[in-house]
Structure formats: C-alpha cells, structure tokens
mmCIF file of C-alpha atoms and ligand atoms in Angstrom:
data_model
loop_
_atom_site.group_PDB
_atom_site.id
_atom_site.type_symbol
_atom_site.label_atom_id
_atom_site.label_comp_id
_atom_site.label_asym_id
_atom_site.label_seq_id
_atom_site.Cartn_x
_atom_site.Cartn_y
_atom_site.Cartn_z
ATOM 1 C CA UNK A 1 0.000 0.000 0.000
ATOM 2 C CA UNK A 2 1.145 3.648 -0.669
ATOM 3 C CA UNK A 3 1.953 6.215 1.813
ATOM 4 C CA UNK A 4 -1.101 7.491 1.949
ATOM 5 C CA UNK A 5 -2.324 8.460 5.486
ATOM 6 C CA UNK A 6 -6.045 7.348 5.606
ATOM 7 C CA UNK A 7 -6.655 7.354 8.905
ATOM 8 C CA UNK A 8 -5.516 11.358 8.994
ATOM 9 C CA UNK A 9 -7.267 12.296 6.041
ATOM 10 C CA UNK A 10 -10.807 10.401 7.244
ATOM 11 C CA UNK A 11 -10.651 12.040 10.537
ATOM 12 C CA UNK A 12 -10.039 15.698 9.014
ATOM 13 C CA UNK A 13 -12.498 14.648 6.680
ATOM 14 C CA UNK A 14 -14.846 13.491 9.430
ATOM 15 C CA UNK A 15 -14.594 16.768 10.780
ATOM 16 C CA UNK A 16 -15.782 18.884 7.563
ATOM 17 C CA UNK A 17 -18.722 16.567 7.359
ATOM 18 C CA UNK A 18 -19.583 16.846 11.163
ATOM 19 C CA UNK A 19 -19.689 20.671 10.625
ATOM 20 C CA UNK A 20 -21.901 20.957 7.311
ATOM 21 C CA UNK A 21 -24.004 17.959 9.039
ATOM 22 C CA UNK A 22 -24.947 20.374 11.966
ATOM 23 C CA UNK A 23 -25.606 23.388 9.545
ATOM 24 C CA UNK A 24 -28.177 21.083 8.024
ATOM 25 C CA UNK A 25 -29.674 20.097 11.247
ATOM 26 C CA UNK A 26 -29.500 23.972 12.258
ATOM 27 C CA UNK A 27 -32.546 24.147 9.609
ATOM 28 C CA UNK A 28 -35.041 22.222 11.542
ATOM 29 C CA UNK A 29 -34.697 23.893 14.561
ATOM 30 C CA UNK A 30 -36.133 27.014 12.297
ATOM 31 C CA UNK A 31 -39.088 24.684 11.083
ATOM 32 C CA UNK A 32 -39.995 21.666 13.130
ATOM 33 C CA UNK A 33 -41.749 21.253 16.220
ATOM 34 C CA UNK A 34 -39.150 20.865 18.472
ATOM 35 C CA UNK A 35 -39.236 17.096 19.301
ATOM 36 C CA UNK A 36 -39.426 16.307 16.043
ATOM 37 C CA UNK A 37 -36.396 18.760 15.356
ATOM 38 C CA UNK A 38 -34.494 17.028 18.396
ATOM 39 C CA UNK A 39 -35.231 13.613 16.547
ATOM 40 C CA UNK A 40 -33.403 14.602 13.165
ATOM 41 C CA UNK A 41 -30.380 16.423 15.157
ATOM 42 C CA UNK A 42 -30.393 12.507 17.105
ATOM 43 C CA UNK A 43 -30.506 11.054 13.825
ATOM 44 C CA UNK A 44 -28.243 13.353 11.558
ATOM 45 C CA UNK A 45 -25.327 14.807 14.071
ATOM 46 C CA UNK A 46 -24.660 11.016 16.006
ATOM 47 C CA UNK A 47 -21.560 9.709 14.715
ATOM 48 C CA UNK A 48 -21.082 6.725 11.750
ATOM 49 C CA UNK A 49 -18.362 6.809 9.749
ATOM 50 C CA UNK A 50 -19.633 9.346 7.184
ATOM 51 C CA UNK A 51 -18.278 7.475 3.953
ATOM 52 C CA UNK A 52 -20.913 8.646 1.377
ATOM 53 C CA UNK A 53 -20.036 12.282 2.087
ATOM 54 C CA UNK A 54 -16.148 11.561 2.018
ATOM 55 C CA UNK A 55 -16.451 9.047 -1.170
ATOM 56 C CA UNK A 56 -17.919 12.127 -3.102
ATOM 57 C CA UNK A 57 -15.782 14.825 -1.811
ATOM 58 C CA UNK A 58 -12.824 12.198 -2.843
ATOM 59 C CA UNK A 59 -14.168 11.765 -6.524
ATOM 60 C CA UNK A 60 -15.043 15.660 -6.811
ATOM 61 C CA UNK A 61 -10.704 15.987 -6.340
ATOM 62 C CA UNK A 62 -9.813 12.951 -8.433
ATOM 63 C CA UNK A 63 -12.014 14.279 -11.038
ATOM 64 C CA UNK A 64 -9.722 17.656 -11.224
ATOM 65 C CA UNK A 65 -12.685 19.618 -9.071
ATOM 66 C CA UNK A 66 -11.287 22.091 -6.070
ATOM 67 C CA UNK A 67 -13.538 24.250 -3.943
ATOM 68 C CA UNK A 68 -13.560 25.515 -0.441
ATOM 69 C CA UNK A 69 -13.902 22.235 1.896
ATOM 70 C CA UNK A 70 -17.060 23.801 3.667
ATOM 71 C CA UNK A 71 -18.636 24.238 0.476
ATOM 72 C CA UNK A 72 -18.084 21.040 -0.850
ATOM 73 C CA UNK A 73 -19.022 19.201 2.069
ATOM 74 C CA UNK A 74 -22.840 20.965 2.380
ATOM 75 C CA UNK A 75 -22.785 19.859 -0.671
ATOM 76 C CA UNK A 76 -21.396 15.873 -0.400
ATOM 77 C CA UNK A 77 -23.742 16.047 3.250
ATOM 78 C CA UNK A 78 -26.868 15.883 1.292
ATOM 79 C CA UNK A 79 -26.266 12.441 0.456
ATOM 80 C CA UNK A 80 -25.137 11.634 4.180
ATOM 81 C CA UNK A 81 -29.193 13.133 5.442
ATOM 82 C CA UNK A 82 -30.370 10.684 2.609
ATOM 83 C CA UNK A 83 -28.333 8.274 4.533
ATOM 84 C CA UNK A 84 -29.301 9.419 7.688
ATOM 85 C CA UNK A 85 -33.515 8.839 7.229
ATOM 86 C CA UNK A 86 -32.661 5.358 5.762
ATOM 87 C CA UNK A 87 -31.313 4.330 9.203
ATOM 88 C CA UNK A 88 -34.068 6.059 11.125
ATOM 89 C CA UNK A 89 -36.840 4.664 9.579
ATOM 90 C CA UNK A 90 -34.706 1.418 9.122
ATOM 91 C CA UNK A 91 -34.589 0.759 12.735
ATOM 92 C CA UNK A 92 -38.425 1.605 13.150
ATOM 93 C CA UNK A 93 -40.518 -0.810 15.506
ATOM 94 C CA UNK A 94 -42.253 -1.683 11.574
ATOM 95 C CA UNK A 95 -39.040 -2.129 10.159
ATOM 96 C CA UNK A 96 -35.966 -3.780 12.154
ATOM 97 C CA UNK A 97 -37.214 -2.621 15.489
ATOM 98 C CA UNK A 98 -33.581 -1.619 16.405
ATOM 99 C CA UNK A 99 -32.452 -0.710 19.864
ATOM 100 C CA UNK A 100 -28.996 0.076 19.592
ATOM 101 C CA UNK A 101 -27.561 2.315 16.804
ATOM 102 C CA UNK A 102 -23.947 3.281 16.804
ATOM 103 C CA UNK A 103 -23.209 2.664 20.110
ATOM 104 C CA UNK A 104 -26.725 4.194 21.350
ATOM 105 C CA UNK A 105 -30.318 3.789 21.708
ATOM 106 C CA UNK A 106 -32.293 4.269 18.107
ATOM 107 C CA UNK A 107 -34.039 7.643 17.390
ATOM 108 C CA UNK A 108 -37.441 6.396 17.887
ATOM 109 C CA UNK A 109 -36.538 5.030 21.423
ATOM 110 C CA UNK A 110 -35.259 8.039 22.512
ATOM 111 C CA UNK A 111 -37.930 10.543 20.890
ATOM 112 C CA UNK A 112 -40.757 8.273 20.010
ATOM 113 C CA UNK A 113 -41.899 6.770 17.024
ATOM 114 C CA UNK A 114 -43.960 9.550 15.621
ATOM 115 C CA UNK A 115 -40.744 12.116 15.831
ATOM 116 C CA UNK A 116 -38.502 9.775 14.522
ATOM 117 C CA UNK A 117 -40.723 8.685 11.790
ATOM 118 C CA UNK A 118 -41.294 12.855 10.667
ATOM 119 C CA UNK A 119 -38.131 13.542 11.126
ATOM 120 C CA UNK A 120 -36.596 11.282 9.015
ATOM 121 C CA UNK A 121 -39.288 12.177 6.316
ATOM 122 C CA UNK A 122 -38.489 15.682 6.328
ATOM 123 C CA UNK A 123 -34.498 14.826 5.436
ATOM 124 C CA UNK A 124 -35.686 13.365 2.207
ATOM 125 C CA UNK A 125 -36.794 16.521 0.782
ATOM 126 C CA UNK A 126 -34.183 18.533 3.003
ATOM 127 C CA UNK A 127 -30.999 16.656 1.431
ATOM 128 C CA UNK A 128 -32.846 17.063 -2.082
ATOM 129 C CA UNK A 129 -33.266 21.242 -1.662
ATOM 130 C CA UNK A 130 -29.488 21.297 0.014
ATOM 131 C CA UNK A 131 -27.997 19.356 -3.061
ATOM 132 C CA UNK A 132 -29.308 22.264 -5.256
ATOM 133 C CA UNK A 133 -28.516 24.823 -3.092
ATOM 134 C CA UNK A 134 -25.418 23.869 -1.719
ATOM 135 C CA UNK A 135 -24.669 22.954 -5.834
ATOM 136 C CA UNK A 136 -25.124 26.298 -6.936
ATOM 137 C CA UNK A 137 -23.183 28.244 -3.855
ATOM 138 C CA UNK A 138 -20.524 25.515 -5.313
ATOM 139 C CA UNK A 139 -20.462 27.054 -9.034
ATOM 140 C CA UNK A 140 -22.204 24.653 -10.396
ATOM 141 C CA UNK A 141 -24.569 25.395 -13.415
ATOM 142 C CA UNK A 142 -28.246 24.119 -13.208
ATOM 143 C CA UNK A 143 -27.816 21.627 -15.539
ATOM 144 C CA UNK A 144 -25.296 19.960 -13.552
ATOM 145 C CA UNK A 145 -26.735 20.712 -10.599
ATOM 146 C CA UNK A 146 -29.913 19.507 -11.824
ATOM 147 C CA UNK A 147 -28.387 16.642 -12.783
ATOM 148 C CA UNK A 148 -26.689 16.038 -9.828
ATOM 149 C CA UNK A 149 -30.465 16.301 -8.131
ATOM 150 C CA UNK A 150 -32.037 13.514 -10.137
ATOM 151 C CA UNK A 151 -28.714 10.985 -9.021
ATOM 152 C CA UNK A 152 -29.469 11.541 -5.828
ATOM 153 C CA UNK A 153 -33.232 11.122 -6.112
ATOM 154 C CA UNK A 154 -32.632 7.780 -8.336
ATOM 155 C CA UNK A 155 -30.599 5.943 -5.729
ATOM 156 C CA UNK A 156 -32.473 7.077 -3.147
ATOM 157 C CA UNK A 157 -35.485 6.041 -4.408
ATOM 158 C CA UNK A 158 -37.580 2.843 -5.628
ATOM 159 C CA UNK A 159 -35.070 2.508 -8.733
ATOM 160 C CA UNK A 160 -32.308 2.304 -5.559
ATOM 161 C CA UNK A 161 -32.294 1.960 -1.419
ATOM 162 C CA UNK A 162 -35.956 2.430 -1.109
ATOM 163 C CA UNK A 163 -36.415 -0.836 -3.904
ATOM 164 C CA UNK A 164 -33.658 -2.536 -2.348
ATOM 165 C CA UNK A 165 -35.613 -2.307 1.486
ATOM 166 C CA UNK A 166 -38.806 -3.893 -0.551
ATOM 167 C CA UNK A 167 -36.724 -6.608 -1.918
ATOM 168 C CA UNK A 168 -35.089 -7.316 1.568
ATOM 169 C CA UNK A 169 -38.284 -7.030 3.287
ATOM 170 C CA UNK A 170 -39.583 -9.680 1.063
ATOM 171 C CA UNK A 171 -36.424 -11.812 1.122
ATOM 172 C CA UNK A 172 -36.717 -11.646 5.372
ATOM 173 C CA UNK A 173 -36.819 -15.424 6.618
ATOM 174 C CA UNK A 174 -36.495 -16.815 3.137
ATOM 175 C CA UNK A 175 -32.906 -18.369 1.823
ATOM 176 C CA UNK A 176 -32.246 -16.228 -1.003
ATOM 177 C CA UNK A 177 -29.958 -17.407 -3.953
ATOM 178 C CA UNK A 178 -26.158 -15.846 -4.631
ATOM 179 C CA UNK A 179 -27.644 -13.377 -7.494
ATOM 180 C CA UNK A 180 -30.527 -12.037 -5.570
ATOM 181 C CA UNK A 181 -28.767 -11.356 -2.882
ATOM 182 C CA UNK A 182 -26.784 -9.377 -4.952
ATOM 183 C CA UNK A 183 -29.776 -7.596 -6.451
ATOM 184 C CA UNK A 184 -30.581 -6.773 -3.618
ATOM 185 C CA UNK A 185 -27.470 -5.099 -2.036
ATOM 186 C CA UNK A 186 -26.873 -3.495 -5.297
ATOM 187 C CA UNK A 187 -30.311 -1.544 -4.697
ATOM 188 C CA UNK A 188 -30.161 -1.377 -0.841
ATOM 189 C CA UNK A 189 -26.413 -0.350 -0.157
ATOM 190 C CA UNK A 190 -24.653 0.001 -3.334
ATOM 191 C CA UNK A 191 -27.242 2.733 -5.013
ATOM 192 C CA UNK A 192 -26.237 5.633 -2.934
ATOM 193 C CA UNK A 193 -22.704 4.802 -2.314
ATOM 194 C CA UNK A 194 -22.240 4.774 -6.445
ATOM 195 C CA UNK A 195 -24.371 8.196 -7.041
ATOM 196 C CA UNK A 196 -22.125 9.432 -3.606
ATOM 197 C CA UNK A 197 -19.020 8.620 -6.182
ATOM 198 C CA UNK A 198 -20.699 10.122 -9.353
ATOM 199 C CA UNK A 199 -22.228 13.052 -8.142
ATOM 200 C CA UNK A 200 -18.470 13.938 -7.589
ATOM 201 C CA UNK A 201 -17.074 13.333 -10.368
ATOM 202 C CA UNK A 202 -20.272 15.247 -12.173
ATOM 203 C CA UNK A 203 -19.559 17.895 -10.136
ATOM 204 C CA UNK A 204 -16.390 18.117 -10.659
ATOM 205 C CA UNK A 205 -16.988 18.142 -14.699
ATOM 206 C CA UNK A 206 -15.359 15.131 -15.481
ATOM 207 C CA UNK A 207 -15.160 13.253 -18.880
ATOM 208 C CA UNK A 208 -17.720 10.329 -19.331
ATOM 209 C CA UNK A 209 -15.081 8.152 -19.322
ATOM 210 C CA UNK A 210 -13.740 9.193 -16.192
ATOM 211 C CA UNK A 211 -17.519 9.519 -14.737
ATOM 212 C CA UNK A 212 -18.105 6.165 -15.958
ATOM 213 C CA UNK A 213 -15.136 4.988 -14.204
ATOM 214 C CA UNK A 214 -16.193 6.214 -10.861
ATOM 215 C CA UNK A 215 -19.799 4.490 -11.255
ATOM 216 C CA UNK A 216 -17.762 1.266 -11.474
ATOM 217 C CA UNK A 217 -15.846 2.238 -8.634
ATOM 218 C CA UNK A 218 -18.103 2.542 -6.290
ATOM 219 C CA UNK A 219 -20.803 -0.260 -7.847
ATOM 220 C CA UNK A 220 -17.934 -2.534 -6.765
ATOM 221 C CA UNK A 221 -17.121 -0.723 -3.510
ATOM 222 C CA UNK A 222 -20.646 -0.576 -2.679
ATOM 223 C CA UNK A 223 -20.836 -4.668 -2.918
ATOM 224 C CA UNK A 224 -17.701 -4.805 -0.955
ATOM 225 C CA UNK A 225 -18.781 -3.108 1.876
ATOM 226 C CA UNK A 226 -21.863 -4.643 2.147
ATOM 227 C CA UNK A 227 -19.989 -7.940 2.395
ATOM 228 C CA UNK A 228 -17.977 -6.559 4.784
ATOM 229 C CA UNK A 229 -20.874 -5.678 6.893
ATOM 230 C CA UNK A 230 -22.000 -9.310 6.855
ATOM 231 C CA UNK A 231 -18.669 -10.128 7.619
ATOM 232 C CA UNK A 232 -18.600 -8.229 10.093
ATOM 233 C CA UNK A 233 -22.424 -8.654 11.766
ATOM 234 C CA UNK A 234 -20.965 -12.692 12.241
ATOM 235 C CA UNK A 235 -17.822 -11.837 13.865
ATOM 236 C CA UNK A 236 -18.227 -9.003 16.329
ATOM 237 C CA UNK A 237 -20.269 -8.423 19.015
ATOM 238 C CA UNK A 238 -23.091 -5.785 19.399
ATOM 239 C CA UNK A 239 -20.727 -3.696 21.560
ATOM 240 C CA UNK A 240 -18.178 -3.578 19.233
ATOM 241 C CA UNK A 241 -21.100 -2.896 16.416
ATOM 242 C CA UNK A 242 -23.046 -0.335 18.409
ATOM 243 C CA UNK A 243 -25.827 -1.639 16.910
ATOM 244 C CA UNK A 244 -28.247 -4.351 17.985
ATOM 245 C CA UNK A 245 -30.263 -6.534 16.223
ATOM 246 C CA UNK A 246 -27.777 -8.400 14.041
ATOM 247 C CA UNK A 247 -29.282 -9.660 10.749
ATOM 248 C CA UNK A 248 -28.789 -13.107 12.314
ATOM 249 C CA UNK A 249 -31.207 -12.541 14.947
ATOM 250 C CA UNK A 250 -33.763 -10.661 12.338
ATOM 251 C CA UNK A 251 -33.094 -14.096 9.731
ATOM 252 C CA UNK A 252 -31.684 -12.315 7.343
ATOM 253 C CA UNK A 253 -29.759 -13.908 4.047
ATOM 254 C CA UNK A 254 -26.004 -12.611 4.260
ATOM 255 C CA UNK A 255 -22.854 -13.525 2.040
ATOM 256 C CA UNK A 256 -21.323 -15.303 5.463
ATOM 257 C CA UNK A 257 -23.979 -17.946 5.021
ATOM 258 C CA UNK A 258 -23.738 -18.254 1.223
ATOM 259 C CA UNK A 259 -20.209 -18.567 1.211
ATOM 260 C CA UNK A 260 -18.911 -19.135 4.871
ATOM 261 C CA UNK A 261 -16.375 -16.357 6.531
ATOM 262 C CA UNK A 262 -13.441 -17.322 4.268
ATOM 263 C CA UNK A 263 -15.604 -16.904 1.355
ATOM 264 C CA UNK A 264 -17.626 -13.811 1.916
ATOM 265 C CA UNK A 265 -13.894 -12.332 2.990
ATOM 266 C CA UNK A 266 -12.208 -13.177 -0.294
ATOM 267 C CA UNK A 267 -15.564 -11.984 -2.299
ATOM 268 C CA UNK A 268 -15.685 -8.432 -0.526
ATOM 269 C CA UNK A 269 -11.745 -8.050 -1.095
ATOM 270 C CA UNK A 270 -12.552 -9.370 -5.019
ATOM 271 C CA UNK A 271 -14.798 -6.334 -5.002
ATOM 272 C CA UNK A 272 -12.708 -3.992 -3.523
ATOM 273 C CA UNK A 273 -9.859 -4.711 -6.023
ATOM 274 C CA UNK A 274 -12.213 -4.619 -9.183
ATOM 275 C CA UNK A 275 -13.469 -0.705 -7.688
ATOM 276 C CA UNK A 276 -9.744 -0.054 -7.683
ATOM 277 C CA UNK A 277 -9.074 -1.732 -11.161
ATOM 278 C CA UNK A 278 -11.922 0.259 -12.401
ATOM 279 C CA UNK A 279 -10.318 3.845 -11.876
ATOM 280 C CA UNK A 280 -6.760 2.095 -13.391
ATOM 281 C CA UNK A 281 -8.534 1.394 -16.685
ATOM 282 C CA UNK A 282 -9.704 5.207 -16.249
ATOM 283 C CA UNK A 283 -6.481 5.974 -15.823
ATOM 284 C CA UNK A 284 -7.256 7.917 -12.588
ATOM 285 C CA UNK A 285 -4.923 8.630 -10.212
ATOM 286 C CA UNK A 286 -6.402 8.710 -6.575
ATOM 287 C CA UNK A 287 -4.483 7.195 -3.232
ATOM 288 C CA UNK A 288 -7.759 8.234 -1.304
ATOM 289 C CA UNK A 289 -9.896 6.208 -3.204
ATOM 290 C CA UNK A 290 -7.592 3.159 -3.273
ATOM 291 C CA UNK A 291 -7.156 3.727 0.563
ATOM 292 C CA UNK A 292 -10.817 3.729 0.976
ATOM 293 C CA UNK A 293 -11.582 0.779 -1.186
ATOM 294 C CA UNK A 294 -8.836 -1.279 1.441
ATOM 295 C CA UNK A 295 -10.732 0.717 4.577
ATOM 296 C CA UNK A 296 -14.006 -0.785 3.177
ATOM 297 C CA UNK A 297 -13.282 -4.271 3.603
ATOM 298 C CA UNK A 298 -10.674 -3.715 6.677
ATOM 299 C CA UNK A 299 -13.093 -1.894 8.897
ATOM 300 C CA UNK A 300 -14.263 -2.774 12.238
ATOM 301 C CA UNK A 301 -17.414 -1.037 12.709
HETATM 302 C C1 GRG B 1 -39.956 1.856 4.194
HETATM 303 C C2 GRG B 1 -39.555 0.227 2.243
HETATM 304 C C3 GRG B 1 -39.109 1.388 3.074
HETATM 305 C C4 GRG B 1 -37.957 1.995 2.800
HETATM 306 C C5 GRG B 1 -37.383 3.097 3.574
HETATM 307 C C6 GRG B 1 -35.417 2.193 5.496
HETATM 308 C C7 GRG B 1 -35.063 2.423 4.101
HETATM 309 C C8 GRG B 1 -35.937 3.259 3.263
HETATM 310 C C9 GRG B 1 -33.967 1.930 3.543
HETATM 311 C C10 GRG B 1 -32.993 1.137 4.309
HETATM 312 C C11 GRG B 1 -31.669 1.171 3.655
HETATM 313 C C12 GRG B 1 -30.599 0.793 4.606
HETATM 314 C C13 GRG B 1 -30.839 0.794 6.057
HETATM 315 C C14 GRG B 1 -29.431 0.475 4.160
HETATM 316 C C15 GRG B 1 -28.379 0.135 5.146
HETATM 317 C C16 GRG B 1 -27.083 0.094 4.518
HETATM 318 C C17 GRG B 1 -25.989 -0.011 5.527
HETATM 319 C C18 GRG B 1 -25.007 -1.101 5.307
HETATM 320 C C19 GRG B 1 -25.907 0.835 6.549
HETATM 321 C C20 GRG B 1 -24.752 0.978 7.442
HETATM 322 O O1 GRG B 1 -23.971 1.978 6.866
HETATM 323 P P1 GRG B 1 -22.651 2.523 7.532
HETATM 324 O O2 GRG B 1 -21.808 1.381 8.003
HETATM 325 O O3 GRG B 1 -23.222 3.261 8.790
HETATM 326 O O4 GRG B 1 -22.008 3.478 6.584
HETATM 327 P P2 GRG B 1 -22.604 4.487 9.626
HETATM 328 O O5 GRG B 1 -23.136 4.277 11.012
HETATM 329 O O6 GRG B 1 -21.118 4.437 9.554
HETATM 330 O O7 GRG B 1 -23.175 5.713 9.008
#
C-alpha cells in the first residue's frame, strides 16, 4: 500500500462533514416542532463513519474539481441526510425494530416513534433542496446541478435503497440465492454509495469516461462493503457494532452464510480490487480512493 495516510485524512475529513451535518440540522430547529427537530439532530449529528459524504468529496478531487472544503461538504452532506432517514426509519418498531444504533439507543426510542418517523421524512426533501442549493453556492450550473439532483433522487429512491428495502423485506426469513442477494445489495447499499461517487465526479466536470469509471468504482465498492458488513455482523459483538439486532437474529440472508467467513472475505476483497481496477482502466490517479476501497473491507465497525 502507498503512503497514503487514511486514517488522517478520514478524521479531518470526518470533521468537515460533522460541521456541514450540523448546519443542516441547524434548519429544523427554524421549522420543526421541536421534538421532532431534536429527533433529526439525534438522527443526523450522532456519529457513523460518514463514507458517502467523504467518497464524493474524494471523486469531486480525483475528477480535477477544487472548492472551499465547507462548500463542498454541504454539498457531499446531502447524500449523508439521505443516509441518515434510511437508518431512522430502518430501525423503526415496523421495520428492524432496532435498539442500539452506533453505540446508542435508536431515534425512535429516545424521541418516540412519531418524531422519529417525521423527522426522518423531512431529510428526504431537506438533502434534495441542500444538493441544489449547496450545488449552486458551489459554481455549479443548473444543468449539472440539476443533474446532480435527479442521481441523488434515483438511488435514493424505488429505482435504488428504497427498492432494495422492498426486496429485503420480502427476502426476510427466506434463503435467497447468490444473485438475488446481490440484487438486492446493489439496490439497498450500493445505489447511494455509487451516485455518492458520481455526483463527484459530475460535479467536478469530469469526462464520461472518467464519470463512468467512478460508477464502477463505487458499484464494486458498494458490494464490498456490504460484504464486509455481513462479515462483520458474524464476527463481532453488538458492543463492538453499536448496533443491535444483528441480521442473524432478524433471519436475514447474508454472504457469510452463502459462502462461509473465508468466502464472503475473499468476495468483498474481489470487489474492492475490481473498484480499484476500475479507476486504473480510467487511468485515474487517486491514493484516497484506493485507501478507501482497502478501509471498506478492513473496517471494524
Ligand atoms: C420503508 C420500504 C421502506 C424503505 C425506507 C429504510 C429504508 C428506506 C432503507 C434502508 C436502507 C438501509 C438501512 C441500508 C443500510 C445500509 C448499511 C449497510 C448501513 C450501514 O452503513 P454505515 O456502516 O453506517 O455506513 P454508519 O453508522 O457508519 O453511518
């Protein structure tokens, strides 16, 4: 591996999103009742690793783009409150009926289903008005802006995460088969991790074949982390998660129990070279971005 620092440049990273994540949240406190308001803030500024935000930052500066960090994070954030709802509403009583999230108790059972469930409605359309905004205090033009918009409404919606929740809700105590598991995860997971990747490089201007590139990038990168996660679910414990139920427990179909540990490990690292070989082809140069494909599989949380 290079000399690339990854665990200095996520944490500085970290910190940009952190900031534009609480200017977002500032804007329900100005709206919202203030429970509900609370409820996003619990649900938006508590922690996670922030890698949609970070991945599209990364391709916006591999793709040539440069702006003022705190610009283009409000910008890259918008896909992190996208983010943000999905695990709200995912650990709903009517969904996964999650206690623990990231170390702490879910947003519903600290402010109550009915704030939680709001609250995480309201970031759909607040991510979609910030990408615009944020898009055009970045320079960008309204086609690309525009553009970038209807990315990050496709992945988020029943084309992408919201599709890939029906076909895991369906799939829940069934044995699903290799491919559709992969359909699946390629909805649920993958969607917004690849627009995270090519709403950067569109932002950034970049050349179809270099936006093209990134797509592939993180298509494979969004499969390898959601190996990962399987990985991971078997092999540590809800502490080390900070976040309880495991799919196990909710008899869920994961790569682990396709393919046994070995397996799903050599997969997910499969995946994670093929993102990387996909920006080599490109011929992009980007030590983040191979750093972050190795940090995808590698993780422990
Ligand atoms: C109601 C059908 C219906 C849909 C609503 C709930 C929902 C939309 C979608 C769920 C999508 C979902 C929960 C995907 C989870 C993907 C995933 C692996 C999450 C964990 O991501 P990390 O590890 O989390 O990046 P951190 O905590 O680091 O942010």
């Amino acid at each position: 591996m290079s000399g690339f620092d990854l665990e200095e440049y996520l944490r500085s990273e970290q910190t940009e999103v952190e900031a534009a994540l609480g200017r977002a949240a500032a804007e329900f406190d100005e709206v919202l009742p203030s429970n509900q308001a609370a409820a996003g803030r619990h649900g938006v500024v508590s922690g996670g690793k922030r890698l949609r935000p970070i991945l599209c930052a990364t391709a916006f500066r591999a793709c040539g783009g440069s702006a003022p960090s705190a610009l283009l994070y409000d910008f890259a954030a918008s896909i992190e409150l996208i983010h943000a709802y999905s695990l709200i509403h995912d650990d709903l009583p009517s969904m996964d009926d999650a206690e623990l999230r990231r170390g702490e108790p879910t947003t519903h059972r600290v402010h109550g289903v009915e704030a939680a469930t709001l609250a995480g409605v309201a970031l759909i359309p607040l991510a979609t008005r910030r990408v615009l905004v944020a898009g055009d205090a970045l320079g960008l033009d309204a086609e690309t802006r525009s553009e970038c918009g209807r990315l990050l409404s496709e992945a988020a919606g029943a084309a992408g995460m919201v599709g890939g929740q029906g076909l895991d809700l369906l799939g829940e105590g069934r044995e699903l088969a290799s491919e559709q598991l992969t359909e699946l995860h390629r909805h649920k997971t993958g969607a917004l991790l690849t627009a995270a990747l090519e709403i950067g490089a569109v932002a950034a201007r970049a050349e179809p074949h270099v936006r093209s590139a990134l797509r592939g990038y993180g298509a494979h990168a969004g499969l390898a982390f959601q190996i990962a996660d399987d990985v991971l679910d078997a092999t540590a414990t809800a502490e080390q998660l900070g976040k309880r139920p495991s799919d196990a427990d909710l008899d869920k179909s994961t790569y682990v129990a396709l393919h046994g540990l070995d397996g799903a490990r050599a997969l997910a690292r499969a995946e994670a070279e093929a993102a990387v070989a996909a920006l080599d082809r490109a011929g992009v140069d980007a030590p983040a971005l191979v750093a972050l494909a190795d940090f995808i599989v590698t993780r422990r949380s």
